[in-house]
PDB file of N, CA and C in Angstrom:
ATOM      1  N   MET A   1     -18.630 -14.457  75.543  1.00  0.00           N
ATOM      2  CA  MET A   1     -19.491 -14.108  74.436  1.00  0.00           C
ATOM      3  C   MET A   1     -19.808 -15.372  73.646  1.00  0.00           C
ATOM      4  N   ASP A   2     -21.041 -15.496  73.246  1.00  0.00           N
ATOM      5  CA  ASP A   2     -21.469 -16.628  72.441  1.00  0.00           C
ATOM      6  C   ASP A   2     -21.822 -16.106  71.053  1.00  0.00           C
ATOM      7  N   PHE A   3     -21.196 -16.676  70.049  1.00  0.00           N
ATOM      8  CA  PHE A   3     -21.436 -16.249  68.667  1.00  0.00           C
ATOM      9  C   PHE A   3     -21.822 -17.472  67.855  1.00  0.00           C
ATOM     10  N   ARG A   4     -22.949 -17.415  67.232  1.00  0.00           N
ATOM     11  CA  ARG A   4     -23.400 -18.537  66.399  1.00  0.00           C
ATOM     12  C   ARG A   4     -23.611 -18.031  64.980  1.00  0.00           C
ATOM     13  N   TRP A   5     -23.210 -18.877  64.048  1.00  0.00           N
ATOM     14  CA  TRP A   5     -23.349 -18.552  62.633  1.00  0.00           C
ATOM     15  C   TRP A   5     -23.880 -19.786  61.928  1.00  0.00           C
ATOM     16  N   ARG A   6     -24.933 -19.607  61.201  1.00  0.00           N
ATOM     17  CA  ARG A   6     -25.516 -20.723  60.466  1.00  0.00           C
ATOM     18  C   ARG A   6     -25.481 -20.349  58.991  1.00  0.00           C
ATOM     19  N   TYR A   7     -25.052 -21.294  58.193  1.00  0.00           N
ATOM     20  CA  TYR A   7     -24.932 -21.024  56.766  1.00  0.00           C
ATOM     21  C   TYR A   7     -25.309 -22.270  55.983  1.00  0.00           C
ATOM     22  N   GLN A   8     -26.187 -22.115  55.028  1.00  0.00           N
ATOM     23  CA  GLN A   8     -26.566 -23.208  54.141  1.00  0.00           C
ATOM     24  C   GLN A   8     -26.074 -22.849  52.741  1.00  0.00           C
ATOM     25  N   PRO A   9     -24.919 -23.399  52.367  1.00  0.00           N
ATOM     26  CA  PRO A   9     -24.331 -23.026  51.081  1.00  0.00           C
ATOM     27  C   PRO A   9     -25.190 -23.451  49.898  1.00  0.00           C
ATOM     28  N   ARG A  10     -25.225 -22.596  48.911  1.00  0.00           N
ATOM     29  CA  ARG A  10     -25.971 -22.884  47.692  1.00  0.00           C
ATOM     30  C   ARG A  10     -25.026 -23.076  46.501  1.00  0.00           C
ATOM     31  N   LYS A  11     -23.899 -22.414  46.545  1.00  0.00           N
ATOM     32  CA  LYS A  11     -22.919 -22.540  45.464  1.00  0.00           C
ATOM     33  C   LYS A  11     -22.085 -23.800  45.679  1.00  0.00           C
ATOM     34  N   THR A  12     -21.750 -24.450  44.579  1.00  0.00           N
ATOM     35  CA  THR A  12     -20.972 -25.692  44.639  1.00  0.00           C
ATOM     36  C   THR A  12     -19.646 -25.488  45.359  1.00  0.00           C
ATOM     37  N   VAL A  13     -18.954 -24.396  45.073  1.00  0.00           N
ATOM     38  CA  VAL A  13     -17.659 -24.171  45.722  1.00  0.00           C
ATOM     39  C   VAL A  13     -17.825 -23.937  47.217  1.00  0.00           C
ATOM     40  N   ASP A  14     -18.929 -23.313  47.621  1.00  0.00           N
ATOM     41  CA  ASP A  14     -19.170 -23.121  49.048  1.00  0.00           C
ATOM     42  C   ASP A  14     -19.488 -24.453  49.732  1.00  0.00           C
ATOM     43  N   VAL A  15     -20.196 -25.336  49.031  1.00  0.00           N
ATOM     44  CA  VAL A  15     -20.463 -26.675  49.572  1.00  0.00           C
ATOM     45  C   VAL A  15     -19.142 -27.414  49.766  1.00  0.00           C
ATOM     46  N   GLN A  16     -18.258 -27.339  48.764  1.00  0.00           N
ATOM     47  CA  GLN A  16     -16.936 -27.980  48.878  1.00  0.00           C
ATOM     48  C   GLN A  16     -16.170 -27.422  50.072  1.00  0.00           C
ATOM     49  N   LEU A  17     -16.205 -26.105  50.227  1.00  0.00           N
ATOM     50  CA  LEU A  17     -15.500 -25.458  51.327  1.00  0.00           C
ATOM     51  C   LEU A  17     -16.038 -25.923  52.673  1.00  0.00           C
ATOM     52  N   MET A  18     -17.342 -25.931  52.833  1.00  0.00           N
ATOM     53  CA  MET A  18     -17.941 -26.338  54.102  1.00  0.00           C
ATOM     54  C   MET A  18     -17.654 -27.815  54.402  1.00  0.00           C
ATOM     55  N   LYS A  19     -17.691 -28.666  53.385  1.00  0.00           N
ATOM     56  CA  LYS A  19     -17.347 -30.081  53.581  1.00  0.00           C
ATOM     57  C   LYS A  19     -15.896 -30.215  54.035  1.00  0.00           C
ATOM     58  N   TYR A  20     -15.007 -29.451  53.411  1.00  0.00           N
ATOM     59  CA  TYR A  20     -13.588 -29.504  53.778  1.00  0.00           C
ATOM     60  C   TYR A  20     -13.394 -29.069  55.231  1.00  0.00           C
ATOM     61  N   ILE A  21     -14.024 -27.967  55.604  1.00  0.00           N
ATOM     62  CA  ILE A  21     -13.883 -27.461  56.972  1.00  0.00           C
ATOM     63  C   ILE A  21     -14.422 -28.479  57.974  1.00  0.00           C
ATOM     64  N   GLN A  22     -15.550 -29.084  57.667  1.00  0.00           N
ATOM     65  CA  GLN A  22     -16.158 -30.044  58.600  1.00  0.00           C
ATOM     66  C   GLN A  22     -15.357 -31.334  58.718  1.00  0.00           C
ATOM     67  N   SER A  23     -14.687 -31.729  57.641  1.00  0.00           N
ATOM     68  CA  SER A  23     -13.993 -33.019  57.662  1.00  0.00           C
ATOM     69  C   SER A  23     -12.505 -32.908  57.977  1.00  0.00           C
ATOM     70  N   ASN A  24     -11.989 -31.703  58.135  1.00  0.00           N
ATOM     71  CA  ASN A  24     -10.561 -31.510  58.366  1.00  0.00           C
ATOM     72  C   ASN A  24     -10.167 -32.059  59.728  1.00  0.00           C
ATOM     73  N   LEU A  25      -9.171 -32.938  59.731  1.00  0.00           N
ATOM     74  CA  LEU A  25      -8.710 -33.544  60.978  1.00  0.00           C
ATOM     75  C   LEU A  25      -7.519 -32.810  61.590  1.00  0.00           C
ATOM     76  N   MET A  26      -6.909 -31.915  60.823  1.00  0.00           N
ATOM     77  CA  MET A  26      -5.708 -31.212  61.292  1.00  0.00           C
ATOM     78  C   MET A  26      -6.055 -30.056  62.234  1.00  0.00           C
ATOM     79  N   MET A  27      -7.223 -29.449  62.028  1.00  0.00           N
ATOM     80  CA  MET A  27      -7.591 -28.272  62.803  1.00  0.00           C
ATOM     81  C   MET A  27      -9.110 -28.288  62.982  1.00  0.00           C
ATOM     82  N   GLY A  28      -9.578 -27.878  64.123  1.00  0.00           N
ATOM     83  CA  GLY A  28     -11.015 -27.842  64.372  1.00  0.00           C
ATOM     84  C   GLY A  28     -11.703 -26.758  63.553  1.00  0.00           C
ATOM     85  N   LYS A  29     -13.013 -26.898  63.414  1.00  0.00           N
ATOM     86  CA  LYS A  29     -13.800 -25.937  62.634  1.00  0.00           C
ATOM     87  C   LYS A  29     -13.646 -24.517  63.158  1.00  0.00           C
ATOM     88  N   THR A  30     -13.747 -24.364  64.462  1.00  0.00           N
ATOM     89  CA  THR A  30     -13.656 -23.024  65.046  1.00  0.00           C
ATOM     90  C   THR A  30     -12.302 -22.401  64.763  1.00  0.00           C
ATOM     91  N   GLN A  31     -11.230 -23.180  64.931  1.00  0.00           N
ATOM     92  CA  GLN A  31      -9.895 -22.661  64.690  1.00  0.00           C
ATOM     93  C   GLN A  31      -9.711 -22.269  63.220  1.00  0.00           C
ATOM     94  N   MET A  32     -10.229 -23.089  62.318  1.00  0.00           N
ATOM     95  CA  MET A  32     -10.109 -22.777  60.888  1.00  0.00           C
ATOM     96  C   MET A  32     -10.839 -21.484  60.544  1.00  0.00           C
ATOM     97  N   MET A  33     -12.043 -21.348  61.058  1.00  0.00           N
ATOM     98  CA  MET A  33     -12.837 -20.155  60.761  1.00  0.00           C
ATOM     99  C   MET A  33     -12.191 -18.913  61.372  1.00  0.00           C
ATOM    100  N   LEU A  34     -11.721 -19.023  62.616  1.00  0.00           N
ATOM    101  CA  LEU A  34     -11.101 -17.872  63.263  1.00  0.00           C
ATOM    102  C   LEU A  34      -9.815 -17.450  62.567  1.00  0.00           C
ATOM    103  N   LEU A  35      -9.023 -18.419  62.131  1.00  0.00           N
ATOM    104  CA  LEU A  35      -7.795 -18.087  61.412  1.00  0.00           C
ATOM    105  C   LEU A  35      -8.108 -17.250  60.167  1.00  0.00           C
ATOM    106  N   ALA A  36      -9.092 -17.695  59.408  1.00  0.00           N
ATOM    107  CA  ALA A  36      -9.452 -16.981  58.184  1.00  0.00           C
ATOM    108  C   ALA A  36     -10.036 -15.602  58.488  1.00  0.00           C
ATOM    109  N   VAL A  37     -10.920 -15.534  59.460  1.00  0.00           N
ATOM    110  CA  VAL A  37     -11.583 -14.266  59.775  1.00  0.00           C
ATOM    111  C   VAL A  37     -10.615 -13.287  60.435  1.00  0.00           C
ATOM    112  N   ARG A  38      -9.832 -13.763  61.382  1.00  0.00           N
ATOM    113  CA  ARG A  38      -8.879 -12.880  62.068  1.00  0.00           C
ATOM    114  C   ARG A  38      -7.870 -12.260  61.107  1.00  0.00           C
ATOM    115  N   SER A  39      -7.384 -13.053  60.195  1.00  0.00           N
ATOM    116  CA  SER A  39      -6.327 -12.595  59.300  1.00  0.00           C
ATOM    117  C   SER A  39      -6.695 -11.294  58.597  1.00  0.00           C
ATOM    118  N   PHE A  40      -7.949 -11.144  58.243  1.00  0.00           N
ATOM    119  CA  PHE A  40      -8.349  -9.924  57.550  1.00  0.00           C
ATOM    120  C   PHE A  40      -9.080  -8.943  58.463  1.00  0.00           C
ATOM    121  N   TRP A  41     -10.042  -9.415  59.243  1.00  0.00           N
ATOM    122  CA  TRP A  41     -10.951  -8.517  59.950  1.00  0.00           C
ATOM    123  C   TRP A  41     -10.484  -8.059  61.324  1.00  0.00           C
ATOM    124  N   LEU A  42      -9.503  -8.713  61.920  1.00  0.00           N
ATOM    125  CA  LEU A  42      -9.078  -8.332  63.268  1.00  0.00           C
ATOM    126  C   LEU A  42      -8.549  -6.903  63.324  1.00  0.00           C
ATOM    127  N   THR A  43      -7.764  -6.507  62.345  1.00  0.00           N
ATOM    128  CA  THR A  43      -7.237  -5.132  62.341  1.00  0.00           C
ATOM    129  C   THR A  43      -8.384  -4.128  62.296  1.00  0.00           C
ATOM    130  N   HIS A  44      -9.400  -4.413  61.492  1.00  0.00           N
ATOM    131  CA  HIS A  44     -10.568  -3.524  61.429  1.00  0.00           C
ATOM    132  C   HIS A  44     -11.234  -3.406  62.799  1.00  0.00           C
ATOM    133  N   ALA A  45     -11.417  -4.550  63.460  1.00  0.00           N
ATOM    134  CA  ALA A  45     -12.082  -4.558  64.763  1.00  0.00           C
ATOM    135  C   ALA A  45     -11.281  -3.792  65.806  1.00  0.00           C
ATOM    136  N   VAL A  46      -9.977  -4.034  65.853  1.00  0.00           N
ATOM    137  CA  VAL A  46      -9.131  -3.355  66.836  1.00  0.00           C
ATOM    138  C   VAL A  46      -9.089  -1.855  66.554  1.00  0.00           C
ATOM    139  N   ALA A  47      -8.945  -1.479  65.293  1.00  0.00           N
ATOM    140  CA  ALA A  47      -8.908  -0.059  64.926  1.00  0.00           C
ATOM    141  C   ALA A  47     -10.217   0.632  65.293  1.00  0.00           C
ATOM    142  N   ASP A  48     -11.312  -0.096  65.181  1.00  0.00           N
ATOM    143  CA  ASP A  48     -12.627   0.472  65.469  1.00  0.00           C
ATOM    144  C   ASP A  48     -12.842   0.698  66.961  1.00  0.00           C
ATOM    145  N   TYR A  49     -12.223  -0.155  67.807  1.00  0.00           N
ATOM    146  CA  TYR A  49     -12.472  -0.090  69.237  1.00  0.00           C
ATOM    147  C   TYR A  49     -11.295   0.416  70.069  1.00  0.00           C
ATOM    148  N   SER A  50     -10.176   0.710  69.441  1.00  0.00           N
ATOM    149  CA  SER A  50      -8.986   1.101  70.203  1.00  0.00           C
ATOM    150  C   SER A  50      -8.457   2.450  69.730  1.00  0.00           C
ATOM    151  N   ASP A  51      -8.011   3.241  70.687  1.00  0.00           N
ATOM    152  CA  ASP A  51      -7.352   4.509  70.368  1.00  0.00           C
ATOM    153  C   ASP A  51      -5.837   4.359  70.408  1.00  0.00           C
ATOM    154  N   ASP A  52      -5.362   3.144  70.687  1.00  0.00           N
ATOM    155  CA  ASP A  52      -3.940   2.866  70.817  1.00  0.00           C
ATOM    156  C   ASP A  52      -3.354   2.526  69.442  1.00  0.00           C
ATOM    157  N   GLU A  53      -2.721   3.499  68.810  1.00  0.00           N
ATOM    158  CA  GLU A  53      -2.179   3.310  67.468  1.00  0.00           C
ATOM    159  C   GLU A  53      -1.133   2.205  67.421  1.00  0.00           C
ATOM    160  N   GLN A  54      -0.329   2.098  68.476  1.00  0.00           N
ATOM    161  CA  GLN A  54       0.696   1.049  68.512  1.00  0.00           C
ATOM    162  C   GLN A  54       0.067  -0.337  68.555  1.00  0.00           C
ATOM    163  N   GLU A  55      -1.028  -0.481  69.283  1.00  0.00           N
ATOM    164  CA  GLU A  55      -1.714  -1.770  69.332  1.00  0.00           C
ATOM    165  C   GLU A  55      -2.282  -2.113  67.957  1.00  0.00           C
ATOM    166  N   VAL A  56      -2.891  -1.138  67.306  1.00  0.00           N
ATOM    167  CA  VAL A  56      -3.443  -1.362  65.967  1.00  0.00           C
ATOM    168  C   VAL A  56      -2.332  -1.788  65.009  1.00  0.00           C
ATOM    169  N   GLN A  57      -1.189  -1.121  65.077  1.00  0.00           N
ATOM    170  CA  GLN A  57      -0.071  -1.458  64.196  1.00  0.00           C
ATOM    171  C   GLN A  57       0.486  -2.849  64.498  1.00  0.00           C
ATOM    172  N   ARG A  58       0.565  -3.197  65.773  1.00  0.00           N
ATOM    173  CA  ARG A  58       1.052  -4.528  66.162  1.00  0.00           C
ATOM    174  C   ARG A  58       0.122  -5.611  65.615  1.00  0.00           C
ATOM    175  N   ILE A  59      -1.166  -5.411  65.792  1.00  0.00           N
ATOM    176  CA  ILE A  59      -2.149  -6.365  65.279  1.00  0.00           C
ATOM    177  C   ILE A  59      -2.079  -6.419  63.757  1.00  0.00           C
ATOM    178  N   ALA A  60      -1.966  -5.265  63.116  1.00  0.00           N
ATOM    179  CA  ALA A  60      -1.897  -5.206  61.654  1.00  0.00           C
ATOM    180  C   ALA A  60      -0.693  -5.996  61.139  1.00  0.00           C
ATOM    181  N   ARG A  61       0.458  -5.836  61.774  1.00  0.00           N
ATOM    182  CA  ARG A  61       1.648  -6.593  61.356  1.00  0.00           C
ATOM    183  C   ARG A  61       1.424  -8.092  61.474  1.00  0.00           C
ATOM    184  N   SER A  62       0.817  -8.492  62.569  1.00  0.00           N
ATOM    185  CA  SER A  62       0.529  -9.910  62.784  1.00  0.00           C
ATOM    186  C   SER A  62      -0.434 -10.440  61.720  1.00  0.00           C
ATOM    187  N   CYS A  63      -1.450  -9.676  61.403  1.00  0.00           N
ATOM    188  CA  CYS A  63      -2.426 -10.086  60.382  1.00  0.00           C
ATOM    189  C   CYS A  63      -1.786 -10.139  59.001  1.00  0.00           C
ATOM    190  N   ILE A  64      -0.945  -9.184  58.694  1.00  0.00           N
ATOM    191  CA  ILE A  64      -0.255  -9.172  57.398  1.00  0.00           C
ATOM    192  C   ILE A  64       0.619 -10.418  57.266  1.00  0.00           C
ATOM    193  N   GLN A  65       1.322 -10.784  58.330  1.00  0.00           N
ATOM    194  CA  GLN A  65       2.143 -11.995  58.296  1.00  0.00           C
ATOM    195  C   GLN A  65       1.280 -13.230  58.055  1.00  0.00           C
ATOM    196  N   ALA A  66       0.132 -13.294  58.721  1.00  0.00           N
ATOM    197  CA  ALA A  66      -0.768 -14.444  58.535  1.00  0.00           C
ATOM    198  C   ALA A  66      -1.277 -14.494  57.094  1.00  0.00           C
ATOM    199  N   LEU A  67      -1.645 -13.342  56.540  1.00  0.00           N
ATOM    200  CA  LEU A  67      -2.122 -13.300  55.157  1.00  0.00           C
ATOM    201  C   LEU A  67      -1.018 -13.672  54.174  1.00  0.00           C
ATOM    202  N   ARG A  68       0.200 -13.227  54.432  1.00  0.00           N
ATOM    203  CA  ARG A  68       1.323 -13.599  53.563  1.00  0.00           C
ATOM    204  C   ARG A  68       1.549 -15.099  53.586  1.00  0.00           C
ATOM    205  N   LYS A  69       1.486 -15.674  54.787  1.00  0.00           N
ATOM    206  CA  LYS A  69       1.660 -17.123  54.911  1.00  0.00           C
ATOM    207  C   LYS A  69       0.560 -17.855  54.149  1.00  0.00           C
ATOM    208  N   GLN A  70      -0.664 -17.391  54.281  1.00  0.00           N
ATOM    209  CA  GLN A  70      -1.776 -18.008  53.562  1.00  0.00           C
ATOM    210  C   GLN A  70      -1.577 -17.891  52.056  1.00  0.00           C
ATOM    211  N   ALA A  71      -1.124 -16.731  51.589  1.00  0.00           N
ATOM    212  CA  ALA A  71      -0.883 -16.540  50.156  1.00  0.00           C
ATOM    213  C   ALA A  71       0.202 -17.498  49.663  1.00  0.00           C
ATOM    214  N   ARG A  72       1.280 -17.655  50.447  1.00  0.00           N
ATOM    215  CA  ARG A  72       2.339 -18.602  50.060  1.00  0.00           C
ATOM    216  C   ARG A  72       1.803 -20.031  49.987  1.00  0.00           C
ATOM    217  N   GLU A  73       0.970 -20.409  50.952  1.00  0.00           N
ATOM    218  CA  GLU A  73       0.391 -21.753  50.949  1.00  0.00           C
ATOM    219  C   GLU A  73      -0.493 -21.977  49.724  1.00  0.00           C
ATOM    220  N   ILE A  74      -1.269 -20.968  49.353  1.00  0.00           N
ATOM    221  CA  ILE A  74      -2.137 -21.079  48.180  1.00  0.00           C
ATOM    222  C   ILE A  74      -1.307 -21.223  46.917  1.00  0.00           C
ATOM    223  N   VAL A  75      -0.267 -20.400  46.791  1.00  0.00           N
ATOM    224  CA  VAL A  75       0.617 -20.474  45.623  1.00  0.00           C
ATOM    225  C   VAL A  75       1.223 -21.868  45.514  1.00  0.00           C
ATOM    226  N   GLU A  76       1.719 -22.389  46.632  1.00  0.00           N
ATOM    227  CA  GLU A  76       2.345 -23.710  46.633  1.00  0.00           C
ATOM    228  C   GLU A  76       1.330 -24.811  46.333  1.00  0.00           C
ATOM    229  N   LEU A  77       0.182 -24.768  46.984  1.00  0.00           N
ATOM    230  CA  LEU A  77      -0.844 -25.785  46.802  1.00  0.00           C
ATOM    231  C   LEU A  77      -1.339 -25.840  45.361  1.00  0.00           C
ATOM    232  N   ALA A  78      -1.530 -24.693  44.745  1.00  0.00           N
ATOM    233  CA  ALA A  78      -2.074 -24.638  43.390  1.00  0.00           C
ATOM    234  C   ALA A  78      -1.001 -24.752  42.317  1.00  0.00           C
ATOM    235  N   GLY A  79       0.276 -24.746  42.718  1.00  0.00           N
ATOM    236  CA  GLY A  79       1.359 -24.828  41.754  1.00  0.00           C
ATOM    237  C   GLY A  79       1.448 -23.600  40.876  1.00  0.00           C
ATOM    238  N   LEU A  80       1.137 -22.450  41.443  1.00  0.00           N
ATOM    239  CA  LEU A  80       1.201 -21.198  40.697  1.00  0.00           C
ATOM    240  C   LEU A  80       2.614 -20.636  40.716  1.00  0.00           C
ATOM    241  N   GLU A  81       2.911 -19.848  39.739  1.00  0.00           N
ATOM    242  CA  GLU A  81       4.182 -19.125  39.747  1.00  0.00           C
ATOM    243  C   GLU A  81       4.149 -18.148  40.902  1.00  0.00           C
ATOM    244  N   ASP A  82       5.219 -18.061  41.668  1.00  0.00           N
ATOM    245  CA  ASP A  82       5.195 -17.156  42.802  1.00  0.00           C
ATOM    246  C   ASP A  82       5.857 -15.815  42.503  1.00  0.00           C
ATOM    247  N   ALA A  83       6.188 -15.530  41.260  1.00  0.00           N
ATOM    248  CA  ALA A  83       6.790 -14.236  40.925  1.00  0.00           C
ATOM    249  C   ALA A  83       5.885 -13.069  41.341  1.00  0.00           C
ATOM    250  N   PRO A  84       4.571 -13.096  41.027  1.00  0.00           N
ATOM    251  CA  PRO A  84       3.737 -11.990  41.479  1.00  0.00           C
ATOM    252  C   PRO A  84       3.656 -11.886  42.996  1.00  0.00           C
ATOM    253  N   LEU A  85       3.780 -13.023  43.686  1.00  0.00           N
ATOM    254  CA  LEU A  85       3.723 -13.037  45.136  1.00  0.00           C
ATOM    255  C   LEU A  85       4.901 -12.297  45.737  1.00  0.00           C
ATOM    256  N   LYS A  86       6.038 -12.281  45.062  1.00  0.00           N
ATOM    257  CA  LYS A  86       7.212 -11.594  45.585  1.00  0.00           C
ATOM    258  C   LYS A  86       6.915 -10.121  45.815  1.00  0.00           C
ATOM    259  N   LEU A  87       6.127  -9.520  44.949  1.00  0.00           N
ATOM    260  CA  LEU A  87       5.731  -8.117  45.132  1.00  0.00           C
ATOM    261  C   LEU A  87       4.917  -7.955  46.410  1.00  0.00           C
ATOM    262  N   LEU A  88       4.060  -8.936  46.676  1.00  0.00           N
ATOM    263  CA  LEU A  88       3.201  -8.889  47.845  1.00  0.00           C
ATOM    264  C   LEU A  88       3.994  -8.999  49.145  1.00  0.00           C
ATOM    265  N   THR A  89       5.083  -9.763  49.142  1.00  0.00           N
ATOM    266  CA  THR A  89       5.787 -10.037  50.388  1.00  0.00           C
ATOM    267  C   THR A  89       6.994  -9.138  50.630  1.00  0.00           C
ATOM    268  N   GLN A  90       7.276  -8.238  49.723  1.00  0.00           N
ATOM    269  CA  GLN A  90       8.405  -7.332  49.938  1.00  0.00           C
ATOM    270  C   GLN A  90       8.054  -6.339  51.035  1.00  0.00           C
ATOM    271  N   ASN A  91       9.061  -5.992  51.859  1.00  0.00           N
ATOM    272  CA  ASN A  91       8.825  -5.002  52.955  1.00  0.00           C
ATOM    273  C   ASN A  91       8.981  -3.603  52.432  1.00  0.00           C
TER     274      ASN A  91
END
């Protein structure tokens, strides 16, 4: 499957984001975009196309872990108090 997305940012923060994604040397653009998109939307896609509840739950757990990791990274990067995050990460 070939998927193309073209975006011309107009907001300053979106310009900053696109510059960061394009200049990042740690991870390629495709990998960065897929990580962000998969973390939230993959469960929706699998649930929409699969009748296998166990598969949906497995994917959901994986996505939740990725989102938790991203939330922890944001808290650490921004120097935010992580007390509210504890509620988010409790099982």
